[in-house]
GROMACS .gro file of C-alpha atoms in nm:
model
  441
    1UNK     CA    1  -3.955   6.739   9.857
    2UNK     CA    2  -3.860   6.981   9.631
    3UNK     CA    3  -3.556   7.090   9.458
    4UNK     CA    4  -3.411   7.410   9.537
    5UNK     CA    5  -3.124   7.684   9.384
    6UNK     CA    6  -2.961   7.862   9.653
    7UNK     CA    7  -2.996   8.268   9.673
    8UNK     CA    8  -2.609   8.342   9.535
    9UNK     CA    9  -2.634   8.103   9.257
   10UNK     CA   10  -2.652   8.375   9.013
   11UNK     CA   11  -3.002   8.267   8.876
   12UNK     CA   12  -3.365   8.387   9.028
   13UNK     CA   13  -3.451   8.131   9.298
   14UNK     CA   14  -3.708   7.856   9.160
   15UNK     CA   15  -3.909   7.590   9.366
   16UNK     CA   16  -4.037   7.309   9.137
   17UNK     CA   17  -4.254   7.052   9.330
   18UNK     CA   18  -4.110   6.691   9.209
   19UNK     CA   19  -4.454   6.541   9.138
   20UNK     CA   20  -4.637   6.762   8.943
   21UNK     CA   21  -5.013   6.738   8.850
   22UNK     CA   22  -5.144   6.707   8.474
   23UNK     CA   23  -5.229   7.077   8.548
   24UNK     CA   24  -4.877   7.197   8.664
   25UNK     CA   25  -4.737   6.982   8.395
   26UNK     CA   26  -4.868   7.194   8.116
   27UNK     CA   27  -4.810   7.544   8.281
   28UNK     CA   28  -4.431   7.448   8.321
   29UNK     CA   29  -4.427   7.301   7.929
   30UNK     CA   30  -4.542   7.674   7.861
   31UNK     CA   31  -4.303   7.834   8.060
   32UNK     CA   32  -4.065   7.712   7.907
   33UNK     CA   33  -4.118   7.725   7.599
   34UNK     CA   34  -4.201   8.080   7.633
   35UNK     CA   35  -4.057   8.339   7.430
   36UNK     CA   36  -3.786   8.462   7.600
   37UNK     CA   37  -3.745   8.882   7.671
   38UNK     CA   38  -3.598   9.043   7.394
   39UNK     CA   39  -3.168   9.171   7.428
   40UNK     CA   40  -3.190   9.536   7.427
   41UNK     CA   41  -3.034   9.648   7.146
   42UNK     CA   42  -2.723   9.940   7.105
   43UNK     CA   43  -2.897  10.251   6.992
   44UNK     CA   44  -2.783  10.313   6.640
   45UNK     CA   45  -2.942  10.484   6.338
   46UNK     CA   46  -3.193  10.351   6.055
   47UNK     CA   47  -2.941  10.283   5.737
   48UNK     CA   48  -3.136  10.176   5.375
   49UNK     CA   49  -3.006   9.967   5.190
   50UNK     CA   50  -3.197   9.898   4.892
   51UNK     CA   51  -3.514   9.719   5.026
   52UNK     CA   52  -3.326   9.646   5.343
   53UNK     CA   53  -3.281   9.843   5.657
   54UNK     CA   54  -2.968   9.789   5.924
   55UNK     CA   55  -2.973   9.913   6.264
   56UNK     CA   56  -3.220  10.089   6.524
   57UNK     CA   57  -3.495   9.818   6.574
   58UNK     CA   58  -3.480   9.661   6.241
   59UNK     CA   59  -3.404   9.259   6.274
   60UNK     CA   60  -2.999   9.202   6.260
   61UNK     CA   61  -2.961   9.110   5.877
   62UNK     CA   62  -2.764   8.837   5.755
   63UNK     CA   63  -2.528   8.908   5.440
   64UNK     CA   64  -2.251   8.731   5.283
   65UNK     CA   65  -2.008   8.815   4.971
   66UNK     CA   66  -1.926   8.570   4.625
   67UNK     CA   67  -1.639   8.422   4.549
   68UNK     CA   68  -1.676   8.463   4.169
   69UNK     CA   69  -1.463   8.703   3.939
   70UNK     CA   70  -1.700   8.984   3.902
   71UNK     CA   71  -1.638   9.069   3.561
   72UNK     CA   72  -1.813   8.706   3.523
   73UNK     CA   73  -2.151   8.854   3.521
   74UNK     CA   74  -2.316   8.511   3.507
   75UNK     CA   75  -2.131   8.293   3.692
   76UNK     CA   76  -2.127   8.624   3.996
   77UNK     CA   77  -2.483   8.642   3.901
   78UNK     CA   78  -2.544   8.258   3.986
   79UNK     CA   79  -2.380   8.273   4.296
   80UNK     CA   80  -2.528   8.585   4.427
   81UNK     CA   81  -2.813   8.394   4.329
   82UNK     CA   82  -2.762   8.072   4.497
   83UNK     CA   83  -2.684   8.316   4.847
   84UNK     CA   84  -3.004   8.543   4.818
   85UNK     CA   85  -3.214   8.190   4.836
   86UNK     CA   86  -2.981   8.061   5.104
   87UNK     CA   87  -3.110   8.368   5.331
   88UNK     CA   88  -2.842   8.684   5.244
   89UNK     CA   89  -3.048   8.919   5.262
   90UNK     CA   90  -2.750   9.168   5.153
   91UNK     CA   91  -2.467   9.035   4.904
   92UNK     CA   92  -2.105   9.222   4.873
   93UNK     CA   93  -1.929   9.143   4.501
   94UNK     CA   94  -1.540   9.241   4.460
   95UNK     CA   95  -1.537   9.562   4.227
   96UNK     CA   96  -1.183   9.566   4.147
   97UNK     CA   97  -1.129   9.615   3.809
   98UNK     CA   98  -1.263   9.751   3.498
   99UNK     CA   99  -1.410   9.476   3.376
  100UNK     CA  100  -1.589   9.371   3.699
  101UNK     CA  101  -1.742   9.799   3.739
  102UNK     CA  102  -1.822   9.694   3.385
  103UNK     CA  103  -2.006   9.389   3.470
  104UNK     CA  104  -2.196   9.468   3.760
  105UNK     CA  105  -2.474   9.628   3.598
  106UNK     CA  106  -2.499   9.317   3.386
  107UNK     CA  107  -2.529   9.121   3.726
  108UNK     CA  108  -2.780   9.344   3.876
  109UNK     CA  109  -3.027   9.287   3.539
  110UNK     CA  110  -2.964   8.949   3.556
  111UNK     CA  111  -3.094   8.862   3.916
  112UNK     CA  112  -3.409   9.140   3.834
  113UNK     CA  113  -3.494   8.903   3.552
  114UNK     CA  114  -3.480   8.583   3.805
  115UNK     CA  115  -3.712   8.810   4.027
  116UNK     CA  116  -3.409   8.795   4.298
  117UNK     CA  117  -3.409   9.160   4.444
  118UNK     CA  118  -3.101   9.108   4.697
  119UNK     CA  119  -2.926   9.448   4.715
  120UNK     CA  120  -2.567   9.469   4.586
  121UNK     CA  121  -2.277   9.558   4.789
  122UNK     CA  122  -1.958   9.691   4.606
  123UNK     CA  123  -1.620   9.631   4.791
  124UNK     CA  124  -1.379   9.883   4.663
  125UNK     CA  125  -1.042   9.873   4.760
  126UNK     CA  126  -0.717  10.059   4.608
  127UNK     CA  127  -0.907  10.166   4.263
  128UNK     CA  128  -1.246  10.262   4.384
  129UNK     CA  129  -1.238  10.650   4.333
  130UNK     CA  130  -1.143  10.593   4.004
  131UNK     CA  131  -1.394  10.279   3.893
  132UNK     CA  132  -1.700  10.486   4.022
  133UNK     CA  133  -1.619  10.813   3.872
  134UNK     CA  134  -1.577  10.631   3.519
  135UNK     CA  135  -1.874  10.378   3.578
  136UNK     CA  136  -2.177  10.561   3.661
  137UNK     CA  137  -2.392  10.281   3.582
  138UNK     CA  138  -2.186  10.046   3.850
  139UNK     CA  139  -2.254  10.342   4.108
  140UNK     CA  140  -2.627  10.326   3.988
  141UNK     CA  141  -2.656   9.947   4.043
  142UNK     CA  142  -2.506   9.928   4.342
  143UNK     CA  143  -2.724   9.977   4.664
  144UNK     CA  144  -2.379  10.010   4.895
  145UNK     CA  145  -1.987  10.108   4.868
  146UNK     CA  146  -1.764   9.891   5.108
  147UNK     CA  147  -1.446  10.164   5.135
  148UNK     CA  148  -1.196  10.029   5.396
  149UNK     CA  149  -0.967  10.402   5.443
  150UNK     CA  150  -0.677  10.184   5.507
  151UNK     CA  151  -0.662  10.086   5.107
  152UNK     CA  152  -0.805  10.396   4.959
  153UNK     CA  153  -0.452  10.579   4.928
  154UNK     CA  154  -0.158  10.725   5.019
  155UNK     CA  155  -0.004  11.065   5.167
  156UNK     CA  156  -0.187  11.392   5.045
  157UNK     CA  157  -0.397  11.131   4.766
  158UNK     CA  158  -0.605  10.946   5.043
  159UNK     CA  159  -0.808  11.265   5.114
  160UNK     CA  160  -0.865  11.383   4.786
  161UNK     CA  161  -0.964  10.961   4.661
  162UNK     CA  162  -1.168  10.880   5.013
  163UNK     CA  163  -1.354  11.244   4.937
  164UNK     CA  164  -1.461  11.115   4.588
  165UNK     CA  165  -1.584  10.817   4.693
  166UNK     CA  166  -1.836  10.969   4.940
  167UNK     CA  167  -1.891  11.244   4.690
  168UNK     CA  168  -2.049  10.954   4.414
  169UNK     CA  169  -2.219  10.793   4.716
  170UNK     CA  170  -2.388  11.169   4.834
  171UNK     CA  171  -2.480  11.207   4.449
  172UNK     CA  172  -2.646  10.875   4.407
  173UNK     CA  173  -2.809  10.826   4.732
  174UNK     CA  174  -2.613  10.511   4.835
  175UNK     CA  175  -2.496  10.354   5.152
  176UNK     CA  176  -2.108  10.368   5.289
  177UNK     CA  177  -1.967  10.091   5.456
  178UNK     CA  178  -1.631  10.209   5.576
  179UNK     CA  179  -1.493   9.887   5.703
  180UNK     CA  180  -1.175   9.907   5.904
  181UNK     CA  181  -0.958   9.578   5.902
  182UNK     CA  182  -0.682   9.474   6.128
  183UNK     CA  183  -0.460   9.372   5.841
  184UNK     CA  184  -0.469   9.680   5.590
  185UNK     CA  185  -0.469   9.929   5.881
  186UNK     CA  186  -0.374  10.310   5.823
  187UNK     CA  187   0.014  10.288   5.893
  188UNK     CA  188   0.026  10.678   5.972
  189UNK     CA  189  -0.256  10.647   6.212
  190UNK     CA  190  -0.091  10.347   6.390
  191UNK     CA  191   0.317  10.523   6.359
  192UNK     CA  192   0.105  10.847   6.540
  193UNK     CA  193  -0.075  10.692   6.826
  194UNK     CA  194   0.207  10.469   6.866
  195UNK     CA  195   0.476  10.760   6.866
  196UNK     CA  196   0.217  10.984   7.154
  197UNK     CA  197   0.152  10.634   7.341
  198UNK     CA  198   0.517  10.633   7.419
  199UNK     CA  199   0.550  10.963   7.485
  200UNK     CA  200   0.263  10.916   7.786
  201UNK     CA  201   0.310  10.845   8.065
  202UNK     CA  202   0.113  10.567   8.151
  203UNK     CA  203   0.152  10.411   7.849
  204UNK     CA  204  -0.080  10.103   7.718
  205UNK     CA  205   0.062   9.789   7.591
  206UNK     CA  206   0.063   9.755   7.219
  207UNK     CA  207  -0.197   9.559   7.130
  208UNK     CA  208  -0.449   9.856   7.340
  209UNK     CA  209  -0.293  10.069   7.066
  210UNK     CA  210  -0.390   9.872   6.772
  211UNK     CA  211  -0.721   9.872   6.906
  212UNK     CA  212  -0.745  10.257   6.989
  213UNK     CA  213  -0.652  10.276   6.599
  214UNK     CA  214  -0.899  10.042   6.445
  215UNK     CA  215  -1.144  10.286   6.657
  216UNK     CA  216  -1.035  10.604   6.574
  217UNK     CA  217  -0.988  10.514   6.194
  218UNK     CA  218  -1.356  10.453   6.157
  219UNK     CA  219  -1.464  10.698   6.362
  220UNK     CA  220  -1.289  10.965   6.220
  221UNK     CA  221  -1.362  10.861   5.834
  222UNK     CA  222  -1.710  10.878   5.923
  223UNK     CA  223  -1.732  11.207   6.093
  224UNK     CA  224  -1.516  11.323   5.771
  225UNK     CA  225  -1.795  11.149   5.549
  226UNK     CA  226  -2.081  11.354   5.727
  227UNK     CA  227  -1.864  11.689   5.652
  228UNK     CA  228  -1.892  11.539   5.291
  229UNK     CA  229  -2.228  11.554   5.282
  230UNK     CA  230  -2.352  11.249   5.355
  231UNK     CA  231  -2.598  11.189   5.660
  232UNK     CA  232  -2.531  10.962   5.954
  233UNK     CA  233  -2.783  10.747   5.810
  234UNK     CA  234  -2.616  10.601   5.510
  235UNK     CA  235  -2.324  10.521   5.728
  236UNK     CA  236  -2.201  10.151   5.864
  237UNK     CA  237  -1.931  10.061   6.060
  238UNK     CA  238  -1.741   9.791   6.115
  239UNK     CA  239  -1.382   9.745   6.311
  240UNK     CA  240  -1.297   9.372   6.147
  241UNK     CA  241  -0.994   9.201   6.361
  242UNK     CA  242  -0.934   8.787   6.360
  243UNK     CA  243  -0.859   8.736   6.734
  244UNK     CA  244  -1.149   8.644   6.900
  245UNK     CA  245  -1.088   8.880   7.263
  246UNK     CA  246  -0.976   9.161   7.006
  247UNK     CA  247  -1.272   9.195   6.803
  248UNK     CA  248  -1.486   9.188   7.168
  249UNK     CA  249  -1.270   9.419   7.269
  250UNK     CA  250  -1.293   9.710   6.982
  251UNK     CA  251  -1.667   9.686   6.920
  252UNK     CA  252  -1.720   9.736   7.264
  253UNK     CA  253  -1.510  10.018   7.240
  254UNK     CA  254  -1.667  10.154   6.915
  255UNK     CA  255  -2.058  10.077   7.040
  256UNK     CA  256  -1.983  10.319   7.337
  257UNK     CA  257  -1.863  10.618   7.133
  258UNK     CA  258  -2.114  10.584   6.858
  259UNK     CA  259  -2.485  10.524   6.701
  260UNK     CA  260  -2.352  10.435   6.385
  261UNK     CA  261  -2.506  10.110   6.262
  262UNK     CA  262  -2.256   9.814   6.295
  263UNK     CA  263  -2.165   9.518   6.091
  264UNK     CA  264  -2.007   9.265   6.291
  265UNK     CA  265  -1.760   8.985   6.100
  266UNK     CA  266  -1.469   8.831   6.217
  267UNK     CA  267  -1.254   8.864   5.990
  268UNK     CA  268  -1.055   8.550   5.813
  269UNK     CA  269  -1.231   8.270   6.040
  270UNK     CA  270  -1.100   7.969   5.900
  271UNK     CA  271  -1.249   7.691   5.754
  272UNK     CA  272  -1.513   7.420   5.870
  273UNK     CA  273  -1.540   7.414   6.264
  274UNK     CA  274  -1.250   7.640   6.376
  275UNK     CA  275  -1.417   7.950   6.148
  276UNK     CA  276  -1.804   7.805   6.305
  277UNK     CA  277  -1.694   7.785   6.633
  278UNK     CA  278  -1.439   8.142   6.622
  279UNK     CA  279  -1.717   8.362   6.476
  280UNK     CA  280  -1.993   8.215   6.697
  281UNK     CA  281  -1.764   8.269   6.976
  282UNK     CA  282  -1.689   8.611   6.936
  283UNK     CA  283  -2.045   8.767   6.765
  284UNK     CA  284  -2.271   8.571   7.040
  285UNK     CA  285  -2.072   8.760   7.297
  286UNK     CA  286  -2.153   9.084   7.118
  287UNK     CA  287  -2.504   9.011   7.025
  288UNK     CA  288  -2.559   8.940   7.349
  289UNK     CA  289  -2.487   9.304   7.497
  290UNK     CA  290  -2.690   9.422   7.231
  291UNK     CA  291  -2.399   9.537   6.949
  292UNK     CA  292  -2.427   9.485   6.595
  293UNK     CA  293  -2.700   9.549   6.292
  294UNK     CA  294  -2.590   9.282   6.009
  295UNK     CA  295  -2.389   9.025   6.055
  296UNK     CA  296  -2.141   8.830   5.824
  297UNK     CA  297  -1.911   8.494   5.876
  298UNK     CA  298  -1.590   8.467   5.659
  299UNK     CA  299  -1.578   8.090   5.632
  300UNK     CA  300  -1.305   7.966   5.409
  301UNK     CA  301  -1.533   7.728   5.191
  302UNK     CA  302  -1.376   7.332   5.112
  303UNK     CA  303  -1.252   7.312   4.759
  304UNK     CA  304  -1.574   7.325   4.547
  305UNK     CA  305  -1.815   7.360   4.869
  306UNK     CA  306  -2.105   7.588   4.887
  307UNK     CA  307  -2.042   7.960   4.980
  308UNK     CA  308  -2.355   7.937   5.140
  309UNK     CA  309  -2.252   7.802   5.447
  310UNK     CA  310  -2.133   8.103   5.586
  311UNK     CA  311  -2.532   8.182   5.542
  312UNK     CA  312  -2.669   7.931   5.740
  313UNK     CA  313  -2.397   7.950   6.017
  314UNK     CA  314  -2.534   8.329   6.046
  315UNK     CA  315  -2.910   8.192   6.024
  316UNK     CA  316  -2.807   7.962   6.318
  317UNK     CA  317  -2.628   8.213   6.536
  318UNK     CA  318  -2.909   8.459   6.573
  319UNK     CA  319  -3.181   8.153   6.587
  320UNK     CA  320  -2.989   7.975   6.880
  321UNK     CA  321  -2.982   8.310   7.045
  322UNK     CA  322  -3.359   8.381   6.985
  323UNK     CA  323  -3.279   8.702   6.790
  324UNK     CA  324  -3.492   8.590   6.473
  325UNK     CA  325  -3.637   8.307   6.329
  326UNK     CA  326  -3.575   8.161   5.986
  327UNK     CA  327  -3.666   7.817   5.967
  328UNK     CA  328  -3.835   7.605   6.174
  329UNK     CA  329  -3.621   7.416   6.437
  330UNK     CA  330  -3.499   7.079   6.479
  331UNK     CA  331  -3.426   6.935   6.842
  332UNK     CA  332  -3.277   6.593   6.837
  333UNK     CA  333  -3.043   6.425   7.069
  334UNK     CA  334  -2.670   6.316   7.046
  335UNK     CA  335  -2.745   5.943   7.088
  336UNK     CA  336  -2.567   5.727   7.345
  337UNK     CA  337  -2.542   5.372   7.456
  338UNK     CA  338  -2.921   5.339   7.466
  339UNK     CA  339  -2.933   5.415   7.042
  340UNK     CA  340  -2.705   5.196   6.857
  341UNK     CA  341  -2.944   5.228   6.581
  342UNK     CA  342  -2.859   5.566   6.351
  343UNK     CA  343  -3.232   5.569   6.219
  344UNK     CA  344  -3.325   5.852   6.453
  345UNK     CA  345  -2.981   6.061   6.312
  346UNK     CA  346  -3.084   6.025   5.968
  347UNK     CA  347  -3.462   6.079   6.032
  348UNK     CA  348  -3.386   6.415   6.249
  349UNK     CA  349  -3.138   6.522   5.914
  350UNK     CA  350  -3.387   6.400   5.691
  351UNK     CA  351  -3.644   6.646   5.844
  352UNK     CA  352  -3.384   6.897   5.878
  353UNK     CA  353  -3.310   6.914   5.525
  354UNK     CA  354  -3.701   6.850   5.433
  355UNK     CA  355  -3.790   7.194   5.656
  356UNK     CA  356  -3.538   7.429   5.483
  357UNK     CA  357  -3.600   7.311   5.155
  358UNK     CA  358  -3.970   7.384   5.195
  359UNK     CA  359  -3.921   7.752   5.380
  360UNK     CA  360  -3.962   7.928   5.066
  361UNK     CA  361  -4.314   7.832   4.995
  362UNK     CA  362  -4.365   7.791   5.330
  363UNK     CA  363  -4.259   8.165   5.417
  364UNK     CA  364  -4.539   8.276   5.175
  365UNK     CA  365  -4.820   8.040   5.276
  366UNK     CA  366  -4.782   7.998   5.621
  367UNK     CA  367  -4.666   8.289   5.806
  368UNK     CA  368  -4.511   8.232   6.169
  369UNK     CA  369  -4.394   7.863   6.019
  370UNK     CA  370  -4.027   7.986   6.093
  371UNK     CA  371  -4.122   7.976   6.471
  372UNK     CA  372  -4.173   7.617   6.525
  373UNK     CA  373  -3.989   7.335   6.650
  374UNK     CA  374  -3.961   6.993   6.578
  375UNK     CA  375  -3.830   6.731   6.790
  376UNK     CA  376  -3.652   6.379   6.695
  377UNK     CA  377  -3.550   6.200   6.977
  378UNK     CA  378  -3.413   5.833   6.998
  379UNK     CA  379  -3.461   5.662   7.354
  380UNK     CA  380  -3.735   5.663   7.628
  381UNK     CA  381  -3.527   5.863   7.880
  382UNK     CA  382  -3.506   6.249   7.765
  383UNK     CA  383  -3.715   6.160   7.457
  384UNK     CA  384  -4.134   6.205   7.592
  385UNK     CA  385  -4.006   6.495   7.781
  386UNK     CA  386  -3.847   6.689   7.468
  387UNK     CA  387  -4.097   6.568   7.262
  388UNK     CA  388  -4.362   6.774   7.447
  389UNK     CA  389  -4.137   7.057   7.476
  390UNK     CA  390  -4.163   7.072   7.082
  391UNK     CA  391  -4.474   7.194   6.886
  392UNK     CA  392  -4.434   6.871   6.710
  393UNK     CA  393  -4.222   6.573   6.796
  394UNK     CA  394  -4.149   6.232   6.776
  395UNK     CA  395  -3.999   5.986   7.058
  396UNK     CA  396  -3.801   5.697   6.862
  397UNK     CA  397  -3.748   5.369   7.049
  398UNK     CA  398  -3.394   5.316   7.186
  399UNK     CA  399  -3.164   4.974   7.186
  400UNK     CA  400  -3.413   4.697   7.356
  401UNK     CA  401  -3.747   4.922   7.350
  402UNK     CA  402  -4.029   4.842   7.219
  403UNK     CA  403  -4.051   4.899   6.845
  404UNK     CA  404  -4.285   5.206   6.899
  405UNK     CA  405  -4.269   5.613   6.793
  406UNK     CA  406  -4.500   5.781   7.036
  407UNK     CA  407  -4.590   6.140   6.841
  408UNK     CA  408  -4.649   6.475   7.022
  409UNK     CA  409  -4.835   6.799   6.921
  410UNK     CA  410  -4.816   7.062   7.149
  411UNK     CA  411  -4.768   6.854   7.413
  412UNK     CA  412  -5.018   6.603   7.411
  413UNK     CA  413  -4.944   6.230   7.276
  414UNK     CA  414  -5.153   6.211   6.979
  415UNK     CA  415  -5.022   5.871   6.794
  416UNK     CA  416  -4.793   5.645   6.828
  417UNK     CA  417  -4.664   5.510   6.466
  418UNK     CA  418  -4.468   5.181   6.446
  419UNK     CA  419  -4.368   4.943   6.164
  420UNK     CA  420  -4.143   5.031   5.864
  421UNK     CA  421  -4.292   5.368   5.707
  422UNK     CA  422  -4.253   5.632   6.052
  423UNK     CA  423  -4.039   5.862   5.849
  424UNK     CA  424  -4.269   5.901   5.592
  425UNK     CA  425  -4.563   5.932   5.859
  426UNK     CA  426  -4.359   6.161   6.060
  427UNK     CA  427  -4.304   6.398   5.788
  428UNK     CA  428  -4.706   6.359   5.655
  429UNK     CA  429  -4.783   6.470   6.056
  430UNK     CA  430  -4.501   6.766   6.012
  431UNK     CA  431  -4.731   6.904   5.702
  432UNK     CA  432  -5.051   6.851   5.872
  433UNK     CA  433  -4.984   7.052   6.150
  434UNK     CA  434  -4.814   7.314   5.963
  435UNK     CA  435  -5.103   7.338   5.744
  436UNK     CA  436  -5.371   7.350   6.032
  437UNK     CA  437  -5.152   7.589   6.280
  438UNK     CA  438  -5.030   7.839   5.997
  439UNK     CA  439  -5.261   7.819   5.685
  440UNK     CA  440  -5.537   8.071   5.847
  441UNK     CA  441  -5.900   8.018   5.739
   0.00000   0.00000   0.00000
C-alpha cells in the first residue's frame, strides 16, 4: 500500500511506502529535517548602520525601541541594555526634548563602558531640526535619525525643517529612517490625492487612497532626501499602518516601486496575544514574498513587564519561518488525555529557559549551537517519532506508561533514563552533545 496526494492538491506528488526499512527510515528523518530553500528576498540596497547592515542579502535584523524618558541616561541606558542582550540588534530612544538630545551621548558612553555596542536610533518627531542643529554631539552618537515627514512641520516650514534634518544626517554620515505612519499622515498629501481621486473617473474607494498616500509620502521624501545629498544607501523605509490587510497591502505596493531597504512594524499591536498574533499575522505574510530588511513588534508591555518581549516575539517570527536562527529550538507537544502529568510542560520550559539563558556563551564557544533542536515530548504516540526528528530529544512516559524516558541523538535511541533525576540528566545530555557537536577540536 502506499499513501498517495493527488496531482491538483497544490503540493508536489509524494509516494511514501507504509513500512519502511531501517535504511529508508533514516533518509526520510533527513529529509525532513533538511534545511529548507531559502525565500528570495526583495532586491533592496546595503544600508550601515553602525556595525549593522539592513537590506540586500544581509540577515533581516531584529530591533526594538525603550520605554524610558531619555533624558534618564541611566535608567534609558539600562534598558537599552537589557534589549541589546535580549537580541536587538538595533535600539530606537525618543529624542524629544532638550534634555533627552542632552542625554543621549551620556547613554551611548554608558553602554561602551558595559562593552554593549548596539547602535542607537534617534526618533525625532516635531522638534528634530532644531535638537540636532543645537546638539552636535546627539547627531554624533547616534548611528540613525527616525524622521516621520508627517510630524516634521507645517506649510512652507516642512521643507526648509525636513531639509535640515537630512542636511545633519549628509554631514555626519548617518542613516535616515523616514517612517511614514497611518496616524500622523501628511494632511495636504491626503486633502490632494483625495481632491484628484474624486475628480477621476474611476475613482478608488477611500481606504485605496490612504494607501496611495502612505506610498507616495515615503517615496517622495526619499527621492527629495537623495536631491539633499544623501545616497540611496543610508535610506530606510517603512509605511507603518495597524490593520493587518492594510499594512499587506502598502508594502506590497511600496516593495514594487522601490529598492529602498524596508523596516516592517505594525504599528500599535496591542498587548499580550492580540499584538503576538496581529504582527505575526501580517509580517509572516510579507516575509514570506520576500519584503522587509529589519523588523520590529510594537507590543504594549503589562504594567511593569519586560520590553523585551517584543524581542523575542521577533526572534520567533523569523526562526519559525527558517529565516535565521537564534537559539536553539524547543519542540514539545500540547499534551492531551494521554499526559495528565505537567512534568513534561515544565521540563520542555525548564529547557527552554535553560537554552536562552546559556546562548550568550554558547554563541561564542560553540558556533552553529543556534541551529539545533531539542525535543520534549510526553506520551508514546507522536513522542519516538519527534524525538528522532530532533538533534536531541527526549520521549516522556504518558498517563499508564511505563515510568521510562527513552533519549534520542540524531535519531538513534541512545538511553533511556528513568527514576526521579531525568531533568537533571536530560539537561547533562543537552550539554554533552552541544559540547561534542559544536566545540571543534
Amino acid at each position: 500500500m502506499q499513501a498517495i496526494l493527488p496531482q491538483n492538491s497544490g503540493f508536489l506528488a509524494w509516494r511514501l511506502p507504509l513500512s519502511l526499512d531501517a535504511h529508508s527510515t533514516a533518509h526520510w528523518l533527513n529529509l525532513m529535517s533538511s534545511t529548507p530553500a531559502p525565500i528570495p528576498r526583495h532586491s533592496t540596497h546595503a544600508v550601515r548602520v553602525g556595525h549593522v547592515t539592513v537590506g540586500a542579502d544581509a540577515p533581516i535584523v531584529v530591533q526594538s525601541m525603550t520605554n524610558t524618558d531619555t533624558a534618564d541616561s541611566k535608567a534609558t541606558a539600562a534598558q537599552v541594555a537589557e534589549l541589546a542582550r535580549a537580541g536587538s540588534e538595533l535600539v530606537r530612544i525618543t529624542v524629544n526634548s532638550e534634555q533627552a538630545a542632552q542625554a543621549v551621548p551620556q547613554i551611548r558612553t554608558q553602554l561602551d563602558r558595559l562593552g554593549v555596542d548596539v547602535p542607537l536610533i534617534g526618533d525625532f518627531h516635531f522638534n528634530g531640526h532644531k535638537l540636532l542643529s543645537k546638539y552636535p554631539d546627539c547627531a554624533e552618537a547616534l548611528a540613525k535619525y527616525r524622521i516621520n515627514p508627517g510630524n516634521v512641520g507645517r506649510g512652507s516650514k516642512r521643507d526648509e525643517q525636513f531639509a535640515t534634518m537630512i542636511e545633519i544626517a549628509c554631514r555626519y554620515d548617518k542613516a535616515v529612517r523616514i517612517g511614514v505612519n497611518w496616524g500622523s499622515l501628511d494632511q495636504e498629501l491626503v486633502v490632494r490625492l483625495m481632491d484628484a481621486n474624486t475628480a477621476s473617473a474611476n475613482p478608488q474607494d477611500t481606504r485605496q487612497v490612504i494607501h496611495q498616500a502612505m506610498v507616495t509620502s515615503a517615496l517622495d521624501n526619499a527621492q527629495r532626501a537623495e536631491q539633499l545629498g544623501l545616497a540611496a544607501d543610508r535610506i530606510i523605509l517603512s509605511v507603518k499602518m495597524s490593520g493587518v490587510q492594510d499594512l499587506i497591502a502598502v508594502y506590497r505596493m511600496l516593495a514594487e516601486r522601490c529598492h529602498y531597504a524596508l523596516h516592517l512594524g505594525l504599528t500599535e499591536a496591542g498587548m499580550g496575544a492580540k499584538g503576538i498574533v496581529a504582527s505575526t499575522a501580517a509580517l509572516a505574510v510579507l516575509l514570506q514574498q520576500g519584503i522587509g530588511d529589519t523588523i520590529r513588534i510594537s507590543l504594549t508591555p503589562e504594567p511593569g513587564g519586560s520590553r523585551s518581549a517584543e524581542v523575542l516575539v521577533a526572534q520567533e517570527i523569523l526562526q519559525s519561518m527558517g529565516l535565521r536562527a537564534f537559539t536553539p529550538s524547543v519542540v514539545a507537544c500540547p499534551g492531551c488525555g494521554r499526559t495528565s502529568s505537567d512534568y513534561f510542560q515544565k521540563l520542555a520550559q525548564d529547557i527552554q529557559s535553560y537554552l536562552r539563558a546559556q546562548m550568550p556563551a554558547w554563541q561564542r564557544r560553540y558556533p552553529g549551537v543556534e541551529n539545533m533542536s531539542v525535543a520534549v515530548m510526553g506520551c508514546v504516540v507522536n513522542g519516538p517519532g519527534e524525538s528522532k526528528h530532533a538533534n536531541i530529544g527526549i520521549s516522556l512516559p504518558g498517563t499508564g506508561e511505563r515510568p521510562v524516558a527513552p533519549v534520542y541523538v540524531d535519531g538513534e535511541k541512545t538511553v533511556t533514563l528513568k527514576g526521579d533525576h531525568i531533568a537533571a540528566e536530560f539537561q547533562q545530555l543537552v550539554n554533552e552533545y552541544v559540547e561534542k557537536t559544536y566545540g571543534g577540536s
